[in-house]
CSV table of C-alpha atoms in Angstrom, one decimal:
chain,number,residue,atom,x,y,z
P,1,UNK,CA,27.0,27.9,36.3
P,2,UNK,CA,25.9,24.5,35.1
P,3,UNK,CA,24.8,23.5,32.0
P,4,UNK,CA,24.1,20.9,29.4
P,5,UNK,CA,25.5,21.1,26.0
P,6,UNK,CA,24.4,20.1,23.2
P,7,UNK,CA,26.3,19.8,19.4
P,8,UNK,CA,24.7,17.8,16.0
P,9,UNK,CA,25.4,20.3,13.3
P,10,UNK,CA,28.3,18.4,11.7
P,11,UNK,CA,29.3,14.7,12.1
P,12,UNK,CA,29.9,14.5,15.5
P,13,UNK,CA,27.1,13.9,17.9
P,14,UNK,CA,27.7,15.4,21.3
P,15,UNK,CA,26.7,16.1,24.6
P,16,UNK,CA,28.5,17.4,27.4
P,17,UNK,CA,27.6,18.7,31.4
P,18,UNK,CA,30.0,21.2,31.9
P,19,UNK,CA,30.1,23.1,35.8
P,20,UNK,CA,32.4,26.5,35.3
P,21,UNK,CA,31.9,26.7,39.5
P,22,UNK,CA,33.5,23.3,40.5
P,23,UNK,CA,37.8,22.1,40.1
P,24,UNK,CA,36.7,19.7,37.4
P,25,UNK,CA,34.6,21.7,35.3
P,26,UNK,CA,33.5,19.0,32.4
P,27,UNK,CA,31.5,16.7,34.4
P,28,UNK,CA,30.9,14.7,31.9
P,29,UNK,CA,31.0,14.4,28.3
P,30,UNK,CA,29.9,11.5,25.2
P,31,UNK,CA,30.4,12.0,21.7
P,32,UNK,CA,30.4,10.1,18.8
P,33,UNK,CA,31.4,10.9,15.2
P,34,UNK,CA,28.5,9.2,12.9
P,35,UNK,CA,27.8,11.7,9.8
P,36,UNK,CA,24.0,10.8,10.0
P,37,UNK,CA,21.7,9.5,13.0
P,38,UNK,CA,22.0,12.6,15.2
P,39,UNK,CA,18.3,11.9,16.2
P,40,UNK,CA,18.7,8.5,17.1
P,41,UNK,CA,21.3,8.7,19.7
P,42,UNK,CA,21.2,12.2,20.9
P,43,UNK,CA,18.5,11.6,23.4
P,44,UNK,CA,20.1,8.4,24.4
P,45,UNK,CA,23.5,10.5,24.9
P,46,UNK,CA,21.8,13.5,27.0
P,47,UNK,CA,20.2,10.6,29.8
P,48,UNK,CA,23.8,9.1,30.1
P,49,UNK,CA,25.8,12.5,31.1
P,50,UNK,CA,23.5,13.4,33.6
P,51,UNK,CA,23.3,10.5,35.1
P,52,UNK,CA,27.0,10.1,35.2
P,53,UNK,CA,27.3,14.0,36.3
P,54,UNK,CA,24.7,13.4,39.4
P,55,UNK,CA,23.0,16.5,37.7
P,56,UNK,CA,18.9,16.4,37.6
P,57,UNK,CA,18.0,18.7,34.4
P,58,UNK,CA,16.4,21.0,37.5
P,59,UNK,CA,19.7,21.9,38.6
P,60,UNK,CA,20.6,23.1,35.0
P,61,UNK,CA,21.0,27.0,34.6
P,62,UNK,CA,21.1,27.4,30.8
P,63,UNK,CA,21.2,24.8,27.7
P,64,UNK,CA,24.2,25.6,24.9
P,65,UNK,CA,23.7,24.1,21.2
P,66,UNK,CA,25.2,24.9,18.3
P,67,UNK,CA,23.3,26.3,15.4
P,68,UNK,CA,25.4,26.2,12.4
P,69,UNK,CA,26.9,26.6,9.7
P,70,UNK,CA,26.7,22.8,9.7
P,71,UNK,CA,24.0,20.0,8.5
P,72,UNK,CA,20.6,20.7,8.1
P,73,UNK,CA,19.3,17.6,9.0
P,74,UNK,CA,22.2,17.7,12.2
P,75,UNK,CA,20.9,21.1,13.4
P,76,UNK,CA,17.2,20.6,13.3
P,77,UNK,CA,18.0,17.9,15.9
P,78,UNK,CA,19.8,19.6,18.0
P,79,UNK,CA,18.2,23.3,18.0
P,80,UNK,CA,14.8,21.0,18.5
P,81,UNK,CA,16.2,19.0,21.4
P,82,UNK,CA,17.3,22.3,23.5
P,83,UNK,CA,14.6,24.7,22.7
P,84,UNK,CA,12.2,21.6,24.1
P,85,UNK,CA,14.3,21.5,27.2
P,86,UNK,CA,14.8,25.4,27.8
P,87,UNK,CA,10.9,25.4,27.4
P,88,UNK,CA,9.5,23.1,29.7
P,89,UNK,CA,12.4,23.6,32.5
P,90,UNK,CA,12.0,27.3,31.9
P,91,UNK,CA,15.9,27.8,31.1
P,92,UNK,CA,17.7,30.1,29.0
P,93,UNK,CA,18.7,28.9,25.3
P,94,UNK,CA,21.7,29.2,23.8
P,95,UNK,CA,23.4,29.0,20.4
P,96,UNK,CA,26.8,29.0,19.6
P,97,UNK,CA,28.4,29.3,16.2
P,98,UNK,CA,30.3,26.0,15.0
P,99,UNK,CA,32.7,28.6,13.5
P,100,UNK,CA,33.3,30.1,16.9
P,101,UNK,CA,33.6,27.2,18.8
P,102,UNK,CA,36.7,25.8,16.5
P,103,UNK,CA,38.1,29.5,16.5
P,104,UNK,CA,38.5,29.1,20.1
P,105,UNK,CA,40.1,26.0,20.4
P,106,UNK,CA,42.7,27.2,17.7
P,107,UNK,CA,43.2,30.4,18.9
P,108,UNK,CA,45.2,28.9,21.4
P,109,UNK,CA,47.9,28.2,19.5
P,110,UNK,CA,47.6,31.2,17.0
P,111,UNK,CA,50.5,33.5,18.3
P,112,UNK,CA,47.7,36.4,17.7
P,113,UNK,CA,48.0,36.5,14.1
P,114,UNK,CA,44.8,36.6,12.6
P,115,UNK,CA,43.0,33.5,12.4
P,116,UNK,CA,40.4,32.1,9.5
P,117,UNK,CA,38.5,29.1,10.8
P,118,UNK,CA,36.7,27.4,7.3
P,119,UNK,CA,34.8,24.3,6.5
P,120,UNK,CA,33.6,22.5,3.5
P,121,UNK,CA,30.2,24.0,1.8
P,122,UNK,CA,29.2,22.8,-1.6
P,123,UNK,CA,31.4,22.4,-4.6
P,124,UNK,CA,34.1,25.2,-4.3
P,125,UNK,CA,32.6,26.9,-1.5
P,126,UNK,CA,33.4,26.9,2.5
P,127,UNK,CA,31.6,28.6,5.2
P,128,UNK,CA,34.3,30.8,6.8
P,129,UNK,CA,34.6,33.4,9.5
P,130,UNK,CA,37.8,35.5,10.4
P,131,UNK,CA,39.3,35.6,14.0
P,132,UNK,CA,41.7,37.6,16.0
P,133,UNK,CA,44.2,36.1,17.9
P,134,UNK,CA,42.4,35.8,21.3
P,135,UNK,CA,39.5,34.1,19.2
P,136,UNK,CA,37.0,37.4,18.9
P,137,UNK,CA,35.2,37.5,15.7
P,138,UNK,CA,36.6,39.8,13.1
P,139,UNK,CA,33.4,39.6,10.7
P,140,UNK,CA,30.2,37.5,9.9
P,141,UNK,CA,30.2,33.7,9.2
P,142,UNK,CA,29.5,34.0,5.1
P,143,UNK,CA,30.0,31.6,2.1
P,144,UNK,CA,32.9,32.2,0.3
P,145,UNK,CA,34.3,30.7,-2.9
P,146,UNK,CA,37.7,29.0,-2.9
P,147,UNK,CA,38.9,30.8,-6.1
P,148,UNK,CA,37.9,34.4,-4.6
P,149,UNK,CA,39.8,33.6,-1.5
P,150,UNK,CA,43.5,34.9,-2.8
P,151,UNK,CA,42.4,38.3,-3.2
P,152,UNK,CA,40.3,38.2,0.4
P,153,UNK,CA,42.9,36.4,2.9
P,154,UNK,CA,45.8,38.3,4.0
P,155,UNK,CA,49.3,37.0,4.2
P,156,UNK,CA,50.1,35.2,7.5
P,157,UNK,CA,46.7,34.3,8.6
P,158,UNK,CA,46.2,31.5,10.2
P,159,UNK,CA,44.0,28.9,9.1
P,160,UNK,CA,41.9,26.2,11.0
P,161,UNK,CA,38.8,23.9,10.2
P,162,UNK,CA,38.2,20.9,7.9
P,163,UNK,CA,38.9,23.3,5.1
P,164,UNK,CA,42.1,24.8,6.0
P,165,UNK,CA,43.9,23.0,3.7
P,166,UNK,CA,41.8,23.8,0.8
P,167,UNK,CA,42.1,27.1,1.7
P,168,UNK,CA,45.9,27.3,1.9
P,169,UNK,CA,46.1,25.8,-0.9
P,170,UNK,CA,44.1,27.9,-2.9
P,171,UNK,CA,46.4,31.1,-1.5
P,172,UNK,CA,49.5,29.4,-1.5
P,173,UNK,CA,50.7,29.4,1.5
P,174,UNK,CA,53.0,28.0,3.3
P,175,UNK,CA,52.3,25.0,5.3
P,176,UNK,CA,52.5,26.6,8.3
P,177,UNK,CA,49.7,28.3,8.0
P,178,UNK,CA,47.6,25.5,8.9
P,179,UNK,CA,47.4,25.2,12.6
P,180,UNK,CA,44.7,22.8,12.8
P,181,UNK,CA,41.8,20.8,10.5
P,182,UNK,CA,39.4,20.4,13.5
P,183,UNK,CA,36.1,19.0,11.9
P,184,UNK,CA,33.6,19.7,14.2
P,185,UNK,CA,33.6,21.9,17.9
P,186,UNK,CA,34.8,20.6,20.9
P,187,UNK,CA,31.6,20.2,23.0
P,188,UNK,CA,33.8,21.7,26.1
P,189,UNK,CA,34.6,24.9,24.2
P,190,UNK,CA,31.3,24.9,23.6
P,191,UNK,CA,30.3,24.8,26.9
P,192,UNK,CA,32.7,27.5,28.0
P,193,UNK,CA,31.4,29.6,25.4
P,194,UNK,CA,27.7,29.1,26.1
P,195,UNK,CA,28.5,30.2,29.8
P,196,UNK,CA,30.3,33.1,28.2
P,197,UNK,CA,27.2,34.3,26.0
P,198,UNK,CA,24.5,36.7,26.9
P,199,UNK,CA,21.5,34.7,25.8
P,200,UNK,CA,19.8,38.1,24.3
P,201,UNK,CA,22.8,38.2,21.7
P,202,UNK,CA,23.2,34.4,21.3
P,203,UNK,CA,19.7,33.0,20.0
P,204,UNK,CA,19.1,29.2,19.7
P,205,UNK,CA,18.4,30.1,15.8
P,206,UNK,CA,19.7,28.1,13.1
P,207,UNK,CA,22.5,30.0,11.1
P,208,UNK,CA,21.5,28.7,7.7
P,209,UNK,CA,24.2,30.4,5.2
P,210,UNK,CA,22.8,28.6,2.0
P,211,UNK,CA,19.9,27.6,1.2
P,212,UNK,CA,18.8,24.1,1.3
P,213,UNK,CA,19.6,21.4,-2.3
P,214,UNK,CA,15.8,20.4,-1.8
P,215,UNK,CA,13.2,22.6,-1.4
P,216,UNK,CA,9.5,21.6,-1.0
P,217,UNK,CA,7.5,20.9,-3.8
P,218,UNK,CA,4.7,23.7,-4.6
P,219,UNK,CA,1.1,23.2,-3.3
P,220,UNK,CA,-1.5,22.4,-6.0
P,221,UNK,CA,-1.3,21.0,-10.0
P,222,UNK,CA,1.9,21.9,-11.8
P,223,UNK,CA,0.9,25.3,-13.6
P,224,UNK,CA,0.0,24.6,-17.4
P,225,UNK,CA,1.7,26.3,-20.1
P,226,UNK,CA,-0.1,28.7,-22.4
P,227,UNK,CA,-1.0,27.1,-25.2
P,228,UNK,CA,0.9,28.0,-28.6
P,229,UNK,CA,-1.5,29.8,-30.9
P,230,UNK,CA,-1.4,28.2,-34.4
């Protein structure tokens, strides 16, 4: 199976044409870590690995993207760009969690102990989402606060993501316990995983876990007080 995919939800900007049928299965791949601009060079990024992977965007079977927890700036892009592509090449969606994607990669070197892959949120918070050792999912991605986390996280998991640290620390565990801070998903793992998925269970939908900091302003005048009687 051949596919494009596709990751802006955190600071990396990504694209990736990944063949699970031939000896070298990542054709080709271009990323870039840039915090903002996802929109900018995405596009740019998508023309260059299929042109370097020979691979007209008729000879794709299925778009992967990844849909959060991440920016909500970075997703829009992303979620936008495939869902444009699936529709008018009349290919199958897919969304993988960022979460997932970076439980994989560790998972390889998790010794099957359970394995919690978190990264920042806001303030004291991370988005977090508990693996076994083989990488399966364990629970739901969910918000969690770092002062909560003692009484939630069993002794000798494993921890992995951009907060792992924060989170061992906040249990006080040992260092070991960290087997990895990986920021953002490797866009191969997210490949193999989008090949994986069953595009019924794995919607293109962003996984928002918080709400937005700024919400739209209200239609219409700014409501007037009632007046005070005297």
């Amino acid at each position: 199976m051949r596919v494009l995919a596709l990751d802006t939800a955190l600071a990396n900007c990504a694209a990736a044409v990944f063949d699970d049928s031939t000896e070298t299965p990542c054709l080709c791949v271009q990323q870039e870590q840039i915090g903002r601009g996802h929109a900018e060079m995405l596009m740019g990024m998508i023309g260059d690995v299929m042109a370097e992977a020979s691979t007209a965007f008729t000879d794709l079977d299925r778009i992967v993207v990844t849909k959060g927890p991440g920016s909500f700036t970075g997703l829009r892009v992303g979620l936008s760009v495939a869902r444009g592509f699936g529709l008018v090449l009349d290919k199958p969606v897919v969304g993988i969690t960022t979460l997932e994607s970076i439980a994989r990669t560790a998972s390889k070197t998790c010794s099957q102990l359970p394995l919690l892959v978190a990264l920042p949120g806001k303030g004291q918070e991370i988005y977090a989402q508990l693996f076994d050792g083989n990488g399966a999912a364990m629970d739901a991605p969910s918000v969690r606060n770092l002062e909560d986390l003692p009484n939630a996280v069993s002794a000798g998991t494993r921890l992995a993501g951009a907060a792992a640290e924060a989170v061992r620390a906040a249990c006080a565990f040992s260092e070991e316990a960290v087997i990895g801070e990986q920021a953002y998903p490797d866009i191969a793992e997210v490949a193999k995983l989008g090949i994986l998925a069953n595009p019924l269970d794995s919607a293109a939908s962003p996984l928002y876990l918080r709400p937005p900091d700024a919400t739209p302003q209200k239609k219409g005048r700014i409501e007037r007080l009632p007046e005070r009687a005297n």
